[in-house]
DNA sequence: TCCCTATTATGAGGACCCGC
DNA sequence: GCGGGTCCTCATAATAGGGA
C-alpha cells in the first residue's frame, strides 16, 4: 500500500523556503490560528505529565529508583487536557513535544496549547517533529548558547505551517498510525531474530570450547564442577599457568581529545567491548608526561577490562594490529598466552565463553552499583579446559566458519533496521508536507488501526510469525 | 506575571586517584 | 603494584530565582 502512494495532482508554492510546494487545496497558516495557549493552574489533584524527546507526553512514573524531580507546590503546574499539545520550551528544537494522552499537569516551564476546532493535533505533532520543521524551530528559539535555546509562545504562534483540510488531517494521522505500526512490528521481529542469532553464536562458541570439534569423541569428568565433562584427551589448568605475568597500565591525566598520528595516547577500557577490540578508544597523553614504552600495547596482547559495568567487566579481547604509541590504561589487565599452552585467539574465545564469564561475574567486587571490579586473582585462578594446540587452531577455524554466516546475518538485519528507521522518518516528512497523497490509502485501511496497537497481544503472535519468516530467510 | 538565565537531580559510563 | 573507591562528564528533564 505504501509503495502505491503518489503525489497530489496539483501543487502551489507555499511561500516557505523550507517547505517548497504544497498541494493546491492546502492552506499555509500561522500556528496561532491552529492552537491557543492555555496557562491554567490550581489543579493539584491531576497526574504529573512529562515531555520526553523519545516518547512525547506521558504520565510520569514515580516508581523504581529513578529520580523524579518535582516542584513542592503543584499549584504552579499547568493543566494540560487530553488532546492538548504540550511542549518543553527548552527542548522543542529537539522535538520535545507531544499530545496529552490524559488530563494532567505539566511543568510551568512548558507551553500548553489547545487545538482549535477542525485541528487534528496528532497531524501537527508529526509535522513539528520533522527535521525541516525542527530546524525552523531552532532558528526561532532564543538562548545564550544552543543548549539553552527556548521556543516561547510568541515565536511559536508566529511560525507558519501547512494545513490540510480537517478530513485530510485525520486521514494522514490514520495512515501514519498504520504505517508506523507496520514498521515497528517489522523492526521488533528483526530484533528478535538478532537476539536469536547472537544466542546461536554463543552456543556455537560454547559447544566448541567445551566439547571440541568431535562431539562423538570420548569424554571424561574434568574434576571442576562448573566445567563438567571434557574430551578425554584434553587437560585442565589454571589460567596463571598458561599466560605471562598479568600487567596493569597507567592512568595519567589525559587531554580530552584522542591522540593524533605520531602522538602517544592512552588506550581506555572502552577498547574492549562486545565487538571485541576497538583500538580507537584512546586519549592523548599530554606532551609534558613521559610515556613508559614498556606499557605500549602490542599485537597479540590479550586485554581484559578489570573495572566496568557488569556486562563489560572481565571481557577479554585480542589487540590485533593496534596503532603505534598506545599505552595501556590502569583499568585493563594485559597478558600474553604462553605459546606452549594456548593459541591467543582460542584463549580469547574461551575467556569470552559463557562458563568463563559466569565464573568471572560471580567473583566481582565493588560497592558502587554501576562500577564493578575484579582482581588479578580471579583471572589467575580461573580453571580452563586445555585442548592440544593443533586442535585449538582447528576449533578457532571452525568457530570462524560456523559463526561467519550468523555475523553476516546480524549485520544485514541491523542495516535493515537502520534503513527502516530512515524510511519511516522520510515517509512521515513526505506525508505531512503533502509530497505524497494518502487519502485513498487511508480510506482502504481496516477499521481496527490504532496508534497503540503495539500493545495488542494479537500483535505478539504476528511478531513471532514475522520473526520466524526472518529466521527462515 | 512573564521572561530569561542559572542551577539542580539522577543514572550511566568510565577516568582518575589513593591507601595498602 | 594492586585493588577498589571517588568523582567527573554527559544527557535528560526539570526547578529556582532575579529583574523588568
Tab-separated table of N, CA and C in Angstrom, chain A residues 192-344:
chain	number	residue	atom	x	y	z
A	192	UNK	N	14.132	-9.566	17.326
A	192	UNK	CA	14.019	-10.920	17.906
A	192	UNK	C	14.953	-11.885	17.197
A	193	UNK	N	15.017	-11.757	15.873
A	193	UNK	CA	15.900	-12.651	15.115
A	193	UNK	C	17.359	-12.383	15.475
A	194	UNK	N	17.718	-11.090	15.622
A	194	UNK	CA	19.100	-10.754	16.006
A	194	UNK	C	19.439	-11.397	17.341
A	195	UNK	N	18.499	-11.305	18.303
A	195	UNK	CA	18.751	-11.904	19.620
A	195	UNK	C	18.968	-13.415	19.492
A	196	UNK	N	18.173	-14.050	18.622
A	196	UNK	CA	18.332	-15.497	18.422
A	196	UNK	C	19.690	-15.818	17.788
A	197	UNK	N	20.084	-14.990	16.814
A	197	UNK	CA	21.360	-15.240	16.142
A	197	UNK	C	22.539	-15.056	17.102
A	198	UNK	N	22.451	-14.036	17.971
A	198	UNK	CA	23.526	-13.822	18.959
A	198	UNK	C	23.600	-15.026	19.887
A	199	UNK	N	22.445	-15.500	20.299
A	199	UNK	CA	22.413	-16.677	21.186
A	199	UNK	C	23.002	-17.887	20.479
A	200	UNK	N	22.694	-17.991	19.193
A	200	UNK	CA	23.210	-19.120	18.402
A	200	UNK	C	24.736	-19.046	18.290
A	201	UNK	N	25.264	-17.820	18.102
A	201	UNK	CA	26.727	-17.651	18.039
A	201	UNK	C	27.370	-18.087	19.352
A	202	UNK	N	26.743	-17.656	20.466
A	202	UNK	CA	27.290	-18.031	21.774
A	202	UNK	C	27.300	-19.549	21.929
A	203	UNK	N	26.219	-20.162	21.462
A	203	UNK	CA	26.114	-21.616	21.606
A	203	UNK	C	27.195	-22.312	20.787
A	204	UNK	N	27.456	-21.777	19.589
A	204	UNK	CA	28.496	-22.361	18.732
A	204	UNK	C	29.841	-22.314	19.445
A	205	UNK	N	30.161	-21.129	20.018
A	205	UNK	CA	31.452	-20.972	20.709
A	205	UNK	C	31.506	-21.881	21.925
A	206	UNK	N	30.403	-21.869	22.690
A	206	UNK	CA	30.421	-22.660	23.930
A	206	UNK	C	30.592	-24.154	23.634
A	207	UNK	N	29.883	-24.613	22.611
A	207	UNK	CA	29.983	-26.033	22.258
A	207	UNK	C	31.410	-26.379	21.848
A	208	UNK	N	32.014	-25.472	21.059
A	208	UNK	CA	33.358	-25.756	20.538
A	208	UNK	C	34.395	-25.759	21.652
A	209	UNK	N	34.292	-24.807	22.596
A	209	UNK	CA	35.348	-24.720	23.614
A	209	UNK	C	35.112	-25.677	24.784
A	210	UNK	N	33.962	-26.332	24.810
A	210	UNK	CA	33.742	-27.324	25.879
A	210	UNK	C	33.733	-28.749	25.345
A	211	UNK	N	33.389	-28.913	24.057
A	211	UNK	CA	33.291	-30.274	23.504
A	211	UNK	C	34.289	-30.528	22.374
A	212	UNK	N	34.934	-29.472	21.876
A	212	UNK	CA	35.844	-29.671	20.756
A	212	UNK	C	35.078	-29.797	19.459
A	213	UNK	N	35.766	-30.265	18.430
A	213	UNK	CA	35.128	-30.340	17.112
A	213	UNK	C	34.586	-31.737	16.823
A	214	UNK	N	34.814	-32.658	17.726
A	214	UNK	CA	34.290	-34.013	17.509
A	214	UNK	C	33.368	-34.388	18.659
A	215	UNK	N	32.075	-34.065	18.546
A	215	UNK	CA	31.150	-34.328	19.651
A	215	UNK	C	30.916	-35.817	19.901
A	216	UNK	N	31.361	-36.661	18.950
A	216	UNK	CA	31.154	-38.102	19.142
A	216	UNK	C	32.313	-38.752	19.894
A	217	UNK	N	33.354	-37.939	20.175
A	217	UNK	CA	34.528	-38.481	20.857
A	217	UNK	C	34.224	-38.875	22.304
A	218	UNK	N	35.259	-39.380	22.958
A	218	UNK	CA	35.075	-39.813	24.355
A	218	UNK	C	35.282	-38.642	25.300
A	219	UNK	N	34.541	-38.661	26.402
A	219	UNK	CA	34.621	-37.575	27.383
A	219	UNK	C	35.009	-38.140	28.746
A	220	UNK	N	35.507	-37.216	29.588
A	220	UNK	CA	35.850	-37.620	30.948
A	220	UNK	C	35.432	-36.466	31.886
A	221	UNK	N	35.214	-36.761	33.138
A	221	UNK	CA	34.911	-35.667	34.074
A	221	UNK	C	36.137	-34.764	34.208
A	222	UNK	N	35.899	-33.466	34.164
A	222	UNK	CA	37.018	-32.525	34.271
A	222	UNK	C	37.515	-32.413	35.708
A	223	UNK	N	36.645	-32.757	36.656
A	223	UNK	CA	37.004	-32.568	38.052
A	223	UNK	C	36.660	-31.176	38.555
A	224	UNK	N	36.178	-30.342	37.673
A	224	UNK	CA	35.793	-28.973	38.062
A	224	UNK	C	34.280	-28.875	37.886
A	225	UNK	N	33.560	-28.631	38.982
A	225	UNK	CA	32.093	-28.726	38.927
A	225	UNK	C	31.467	-27.928	37.786
A	226	UNK	N	31.884	-26.665	37.616
A	226	UNK	CA	31.184	-25.840	36.617
A	226	UNK	C	31.598	-26.170	35.193
A	227	UNK	N	32.715	-26.938	35.056
A	227	UNK	CA	33.199	-27.276	33.721
A	227	UNK	C	32.559	-28.575	33.201
A	228	UNK	N	32.187	-29.453	34.092
A	228	UNK	CA	31.548	-30.713	33.676
A	228	UNK	C	32.515	-31.637	32.957
A	229	UNK	N	31.982	-32.377	31.964
A	229	UNK	CA	32.826	-33.303	31.205
A	229	UNK	C	33.580	-32.577	30.101
A	230	UNK	N	34.789	-33.087	29.829
A	230	UNK	CA	35.578	-32.527	28.718
A	230	UNK	C	36.092	-33.705	27.892
A	231	UNK	N	36.479	-33.462	26.633
A	231	UNK	CA	37.044	-34.554	25.826
A	231	UNK	C	38.193	-35.240	26.573
A	232	UNK	N	38.270	-36.550	26.412
A	232	UNK	CA	39.182	-37.332	27.251
A	232	UNK	C	40.657	-36.997	27.022
A	233	UNK	N	40.996	-36.423	25.842
A	233	UNK	CA	42.402	-36.106	25.584
A	233	UNK	C	42.761	-34.672	25.986
A	234	UNK	N	41.779	-33.891	26.533
A	234	UNK	CA	42.069	-32.530	26.976
A	234	UNK	C	42.592	-32.589	28.410
A	235	UNK	N	43.277	-31.495	28.787
A	235	UNK	CA	43.719	-31.361	30.181
A	235	UNK	C	43.030	-30.143	30.794
A	236	UNK	N	43.277	-29.901	32.054
A	236	UNK	CA	42.769	-28.676	32.697
A	236	UNK	C	43.944	-27.964	33.346
A	237	UNK	N	43.811	-26.661	33.465
A	237	UNK	CA	44.873	-25.860	34.091
A	237	UNK	C	44.289	-24.546	34.558
A	238	UNK	N	44.937	-23.964	35.554
A	238	UNK	CA	44.551	-22.614	35.939
A	238	UNK	C	45.166	-21.639	34.938
A	239	UNK	N	44.480	-20.532	34.711
A	239	UNK	CA	44.935	-19.560	33.718
A	239	UNK	C	46.361	-19.095	34.021
A	240	UNK	N	46.692	-18.934	35.329
A	240	UNK	CA	48.001	-18.365	35.678
A	240	UNK	C	49.155	-19.232	35.187
A	241	UNK	N	48.893	-20.519	34.928
A	241	UNK	CA	49.953	-21.395	34.441
A	241	UNK	C	50.063	-21.381	32.915
A	242	UNK	N	49.171	-20.626	32.271
A	242	UNK	CA	49.132	-20.656	30.802
A	242	UNK	C	49.436	-19.291	30.181
A	243	UNK	N	49.719	-18.305	31.009
A	243	UNK	CA	49.916	-16.954	30.470
A	243	UNK	C	51.166	-16.319	31.083
A	244	UNK	N	51.589	-15.219	30.469
A	244	UNK	CA	52.692	-14.429	31.024
A	244	UNK	C	52.176	-13.691	32.267
A	245	UNK	N	53.048	-12.921	32.887
A	245	UNK	CA	52.642	-12.126	34.054
A	245	UNK	C	51.528	-11.145	33.657
A	246	UNK	N	50.544	-10.977	34.553
A	246	UNK	CA	49.476	-10.009	34.273
A	246	UNK	C	49.987	-8.616	34.617
A	247	UNK	N	49.808	-7.686	33.678
A	247	UNK	CA	50.268	-6.312	33.904
A	247	UNK	C	49.059	-5.376	33.970
A	248	UNK	N	49.243	-4.300	34.692
A	248	UNK	CA	48.264	-3.221	34.681
A	248	UNK	C	48.942	-1.985	34.142
A	249	UNK	N	48.141	-1.053	33.630
A	249	UNK	CA	48.719	0.106	32.963
A	249	UNK	C	48.820	1.342	33.825
A	250	UNK	N	48.649	2.462	33.206
A	250	UNK	CA	48.931	3.754	33.807
A	250	UNK	C	47.751	4.661	33.524
A	251	UNK	N	47.387	5.505	34.485
A	251	UNK	CA	46.281	6.437	34.282
A	251	UNK	C	46.715	7.865	34.508
A	252	UNK	N	47.509	8.407	33.617
A	252	UNK	CA	47.826	9.824	33.732
A	252	UNK	C	46.619	10.653	33.331
A	253	UNK	N	46.613	11.894	33.760
A	253	UNK	CA	45.518	12.776	33.338
A	253	UNK	C	45.732	13.122	31.870
A	254	UNK	N	44.794	12.710	31.034
A	254	UNK	CA	44.963	12.867	29.593
A	254	UNK	C	44.218	14.088	29.078
A	255	UNK	N	44.565	14.475	27.858
A	255	UNK	CA	43.799	15.509	27.169
A	255	UNK	C	42.456	14.907	26.755
A	256	UNK	N	41.502	15.797	26.495
A	256	UNK	CA	40.154	15.308	26.179
A	256	UNK	C	40.090	14.611	24.823
A	257	UNK	N	40.930	15.071	23.869
A	257	UNK	CA	40.799	14.536	22.513
A	257	UNK	C	41.704	13.329	22.292
A	258	UNK	N	41.386	12.491	21.312
A	258	UNK	CA	42.227	11.335	21.008
A	258	UNK	C	43.591	11.791	20.505
A	259	UNK	N	44.553	10.879	20.602
A	259	UNK	CA	45.894	11.191	20.125
A	259	UNK	C	45.919	11.181	18.603
A	260	UNK	N	46.671	12.105	18.034
A	260	UNK	CA	46.829	12.138	16.588
A	260	UNK	C	47.949	11.205	16.156
A	261	UNK	N	48.223	11.206	14.858
A	261	UNK	CA	49.308	10.371	14.347
A	261	UNK	C	50.618	10.792	15.016
A	262	UNK	N	51.435	9.803	15.334
A	262	UNK	CA	52.757	10.057	15.937
A	262	UNK	C	52.677	10.695	17.324
A	263	UNK	N	51.506	10.655	17.954
A	263	UNK	CA	51.387	11.136	19.337
A	263	UNK	C	51.102	9.940	20.232
A	264	UNK	N	51.554	10.021	21.480
A	264	UNK	CA	51.247	8.952	22.423
A	264	UNK	C	49.812	9.117	22.933
A	265	UNK	N	49.086	8.015	22.955
A	265	UNK	CA	47.742	8.026	23.528
A	265	UNK	C	47.635	6.954	24.592
A	266	UNK	N	46.598	7.044	25.412
A	266	UNK	CA	46.353	6.009	26.418
A	266	UNK	C	45.097	5.249	26.004
A	267	UNK	N	45.259	3.947	25.831
A	267	UNK	CA	44.141	3.104	25.404
A	267	UNK	C	43.188	2.921	26.585
A	268	UNK	N	41.913	3.285	26.411
A	268	UNK	CA	40.964	3.256	27.515
A	268	UNK	C	40.191	1.937	27.543
A	269	UNK	N	39.515	1.700	28.677
A	269	UNK	CA	38.824	0.410	28.835
A	269	UNK	C	37.777	0.177	27.755
A	270	UNK	N	37.247	1.260	27.212
A	270	UNK	CA	36.228	1.103	26.176
A	270	UNK	C	36.731	0.375	24.943
A	271	UNK	N	38.057	0.175	24.851
A	271	UNK	CA	38.592	-0.551	23.682
A	271	UNK	C	38.131	-2.001	23.695
A	272	UNK	N	37.820	-2.514	24.901
A	272	UNK	CA	37.327	-3.889	24.999
A	272	UNK	C	35.807	-3.810	25.159
A	273	UNK	N	35.112	-4.244	24.181
A	273	UNK	CA	33.656	-4.202	24.304
A	273	UNK	C	33.065	-5.447	23.670
A	274	UNK	N	31.764	-5.400	23.485
A	274	UNK	CA	31.087	-6.596	22.974
A	274	UNK	C	31.552	-6.953	21.568
A	275	UNK	N	32.102	-5.959	20.847
A	275	UNK	CA	32.599	-6.225	19.495
A	275	UNK	C	34.081	-6.567	19.502
A	276	UNK	N	34.559	-7.096	20.617
A	276	UNK	CA	35.971	-7.451	20.780
A	276	UNK	C	36.827	-6.204	20.936
A	277	UNK	N	37.779	-5.953	20.052
A	277	UNK	CA	38.776	-4.911	20.258
A	277	UNK	C	38.482	-3.683	19.396
A	278	UNK	N	38.438	-2.508	20.049
A	278	UNK	CA	38.281	-1.254	19.321
A	278	UNK	C	39.476	-0.387	19.660
A	279	UNK	N	40.479	-0.424	18.853
A	279	UNK	CA	41.722	0.281	19.161
A	279	UNK	C	41.618	1.789	19.149
A	280	UNK	N	40.497	2.317	18.645
A	280	UNK	CA	40.372	3.772	18.534
A	280	UNK	C	40.060	4.445	19.872
A	281	UNK	N	39.733	3.650	20.891
A	281	UNK	CA	39.335	4.241	22.172
A	281	UNK	C	40.565	4.725	22.939
A	282	UNK	N	41.047	5.903	22.637
A	282	UNK	CA	42.217	6.402	23.357
A	282	UNK	C	42.124	7.901	23.576
A	283	UNK	N	42.907	8.387	24.538
A	283	UNK	CA	43.004	9.830	24.820
A	283	UNK	C	44.477	10.226	24.710
A	284	UNK	N	44.735	11.470	24.333
A	284	UNK	CA	46.106	11.927	24.084
A	284	UNK	C	46.864	12.124	25.399
A	285	UNK	N	48.092	11.617	25.405
A	285	UNK	CA	48.958	11.816	26.568
A	285	UNK	C	49.545	13.233	26.479
A	286	UNK	N	49.415	14.043	27.559
A	286	UNK	CA	49.975	15.395	27.500
A	286	UNK	C	51.472	15.358	27.197
A	287	UNK	N	51.941	16.323	26.432
A	287	UNK	CA	53.351	16.360	25.998
A	287	UNK	C	54.300	16.458	27.183
A	288	UNK	N	53.788	16.959	28.320
A	288	UNK	CA	54.655	17.131	29.495
A	288	UNK	C	54.941	15.808	30.196
A	289	UNK	N	54.202	14.747	29.861
A	289	UNK	CA	54.391	13.457	30.533
A	289	UNK	C	55.239	12.527	29.673
A	290	UNK	N	56.110	11.780	30.349
A	290	UNK	CA	56.989	10.845	29.648
A	290	UNK	C	56.328	9.476	29.594
A	291	UNK	N	56.075	8.934	28.404
A	291	UNK	CA	55.469	7.600	28.323
A	291	UNK	C	56.475	6.519	28.705
A	292	UNK	N	55.949	5.446	29.273
A	292	UNK	CA	56.783	4.275	29.565
A	292	UNK	C	56.595	3.305	28.402
A	293	UNK	N	57.601	3.177	27.527
A	293	UNK	CA	57.425	2.349	26.316
A	293	UNK	C	57.063	0.906	26.625
A	294	UNK	N	57.409	0.433	27.848
A	294	UNK	CA	57.079	-0.960	28.159
A	294	UNK	C	55.571	-1.167	28.273
A	295	UNK	N	54.821	-0.074	28.401
A	295	UNK	CA	53.357	-0.194	28.507
A	295	UNK	C	52.669	-0.073	27.146
A	296	UNK	N	53.446	0.017	26.081
A	296	UNK	CA	52.823	0.148	24.760
A	296	UNK	C	52.075	-1.139	24.408
A	297	UNK	N	50.836	-0.990	23.961
A	297	UNK	CA	50.026	-2.156	23.582
A	297	UNK	C	50.544	-2.706	22.261
A	298	UNK	N	50.761	-4.014	22.233
A	298	UNK	CA	51.347	-4.619	21.039
A	298	UNK	C	50.409	-5.668	20.459
A	299	UNK	N	50.650	-5.978	19.205
A	299	UNK	CA	49.887	-7.015	18.515
A	299	UNK	C	49.986	-8.323	19.303
A	300	UNK	N	48.859	-8.951	19.564
A	300	UNK	CA	48.877	-10.226	20.280
A	300	UNK	C	48.667	-10.093	21.784
A	301	UNK	N	48.655	-8.865	22.302
A	301	UNK	CA	48.348	-8.688	23.728
A	301	UNK	C	46.885	-9.076	23.975
A	302	UNK	N	46.658	-9.758	25.078
A	302	UNK	CA	45.268	-10.048	25.483
A	302	UNK	C	44.912	-9.045	26.563
A	303	UNK	N	43.817	-8.320	26.337
A	303	UNK	CA	43.387	-7.266	27.255
A	303	UNK	C	42.101	-7.702	27.936
A	304	UNK	N	42.019	-7.454	29.234
A	304	UNK	CA	40.801	-7.782	29.992
A	304	UNK	C	40.413	-6.551	30.796
A	305	UNK	N	39.156	-6.104	30.674
A	305	UNK	CA	38.711	-4.938	31.444
A	305	UNK	C	38.540	-5.359	32.898
A	306	UNK	N	39.251	-4.670	33.799
A	306	UNK	CA	39.201	-5.082	35.204
A	306	UNK	C	38.177	-4.270	36.003
A	307	UNK	N	37.642	-3.219	35.448
A	307	UNK	CA	36.633	-2.411	36.141
A	307	UNK	C	35.673	-1.873	35.107
A	308	UNK	N	34.414	-2.172	35.307
A	308	UNK	CA	33.423	-1.704	34.349
A	308	UNK	C	32.047	-2.076	34.893
A	309	UNK	N	31.021	-1.771	34.122
A	309	UNK	CA	29.703	-2.271	34.482
A	309	UNK	C	29.702	-3.780	34.258
A	310	UNK	N	28.793	-4.482	34.920
A	310	UNK	CA	28.833	-5.945	34.932
A	310	UNK	C	28.917	-6.546	33.540
A	311	UNK	N	28.173	-5.968	32.616
A	311	UNK	CA	28.081	-6.559	31.283
A	311	UNK	C	29.439	-6.587	30.578
A	312	UNK	N	30.262	-5.571	30.833
A	312	UNK	CA	31.550	-5.463	30.141
A	312	UNK	C	32.715	-5.840	31.031
A	313	UNK	N	32.456	-6.115	32.310
A	313	UNK	CA	33.533	-6.432	33.248
A	313	UNK	C	34.150	-7.788	32.913
A	314	UNK	N	35.473	-7.817	32.890
A	314	UNK	CA	36.162	-9.087	32.675
A	314	UNK	C	36.117	-9.560	31.242
A	315	UNK	N	35.644	-8.725	30.325
A	315	UNK	CA	35.629	-9.136	28.915
A	315	UNK	C	37.055	-9.128	28.372
A	316	UNK	N	37.360	-10.134	27.590
A	316	UNK	CA	38.701	-10.235	27.011
A	316	UNK	C	38.656	-9.861	25.533
A	317	UNK	N	39.760	-9.321	25.058
A	317	UNK	CA	39.880	-9.007	23.629
A	317	UNK	C	41.338	-9.131	23.230
A	318	UNK	N	41.550	-9.490	21.983
A	318	UNK	CA	42.906	-9.614	21.459
A	318	UNK	C	43.263	-8.333	20.721
A	319	UNK	N	44.384	-7.712	21.112
A	319	UNK	CA	44.829	-6.499	20.409
A	319	UNK	C	45.447	-6.934	19.094
A	320	UNK	N	44.676	-6.771	18.031
A	320	UNK	CA	45.172	-7.175	16.714
A	320	UNK	C	45.541	-5.926	15.927
A	321	UNK	N	46.812	-5.822	15.552
A	321	UNK	CA	47.334	-4.678	14.804
A	321	UNK	C	46.875	-3.340	15.377
A	322	UNK	N	47.122	-3.098	16.673
A	322	UNK	CA	46.752	-1.788	17.209
A	322	UNK	C	47.660	-0.717	16.631
A	323	UNK	N	47.190	0.518	16.596
A	323	UNK	CA	48.057	1.600	16.116
A	323	UNK	C	49.220	1.763	17.095
A	324	UNK	N	50.303	2.349	16.612
A	324	UNK	CA	51.511	2.512	17.436
A	324	UNK	C	51.270	3.555	18.521
A	325	UNK	N	52.140	3.546	19.536
A	325	UNK	CA	52.161	4.567	20.581
A	325	UNK	C	50.866	4.618	21.389
A	326	UNK	N	50.322	3.446	21.713
A	326	UNK	CA	49.152	3.392	22.591
A	326	UNK	C	49.565	2.758	23.912
A	327	UNK	N	49.376	3.477	24.998
A	327	UNK	CA	49.743	2.954	26.313
A	327	UNK	C	48.540	2.260	26.947
A	328	UNK	N	48.860	1.278	27.775
A	328	UNK	CA	47.824	0.531	28.491
A	328	UNK	C	47.310	1.382	29.651
A	329	UNK	N	45.962	1.470	29.825
A	329	UNK	CA	45.438	2.231	30.968
A	329	UNK	C	45.340	1.308	32.187
A	330	UNK	N	45.145	1.917	33.349
A	330	UNK	CA	45.201	1.117	34.583
A	330	UNK	C	43.919	0.334	34.842
A	331	UNK	N	42.942	0.450	33.979
A	331	UNK	CA	41.721	-0.336	34.162
A	331	UNK	C	41.709	-1.553	33.238
A	332	UNK	N	42.884	-1.819	32.633
A	332	UNK	CA	42.999	-3.002	31.774
A	332	UNK	C	44.078	-3.923	32.318
A	333	UNK	N	43.789	-5.215	32.338
A	333	UNK	CA	44.833	-6.212	32.560
A	333	UNK	C	45.404	-6.573	31.191
A	334	UNK	N	46.714	-6.824	31.170
A	334	UNK	CA	47.316	-7.273	29.917
A	334	UNK	C	48.174	-8.511	30.197
A	335	UNK	N	48.074	-9.488	29.328
A	335	UNK	CA	48.960	-10.644	29.402
A	335	UNK	C	49.043	-11.268	28.021
A	336	UNK	N	49.932	-12.250	27.881
A	336	UNK	CA	50.044	-12.960	26.602
A	336	UNK	C	49.917	-14.447	26.874
A	337	UNK	N	49.358	-15.152	25.923
A	337	UNK	CA	49.226	-16.602	26.082
A	337	UNK	C	50.592	-17.249	25.914
A	338	UNK	N	50.928	-18.195	26.798
A	338	UNK	CA	52.176	-18.954	26.620
A	338	UNK	C	51.999	-19.860	25.404
A	339	UNK	N	52.955	-19.778	24.497
A	339	UNK	CA	52.802	-20.485	23.218
A	339	UNK	C	52.648	-21.989	23.399
A	340	UNK	N	53.197	-22.519	24.501
A	340	UNK	CA	53.114	-23.965	24.717
A	340	UNK	C	51.713	-24.388	25.173
A	341	UNK	N	50.902	-23.441	25.634
A	341	UNK	CA	49.585	-23.803	26.211
A	341	UNK	C	48.414	-23.388	25.328
A	342	UNK	N	48.426	-22.146	24.894
A	342	UNK	CA	47.238	-21.621	24.242
A	342	UNK	C	47.575	-20.826	22.991
A	343	UNK	N	46.719	-20.947	21.993
A	343	UNK	CA	46.693	-20.014	20.887
A	343	UNK	C	45.943	-18.776	21.393
A	344	UNK	N	46.443	-17.586	21.092
A	344	UNK	CA	45.851	-16.354	21.637
A	344	UNK	C	44.375	-16.209	21.257
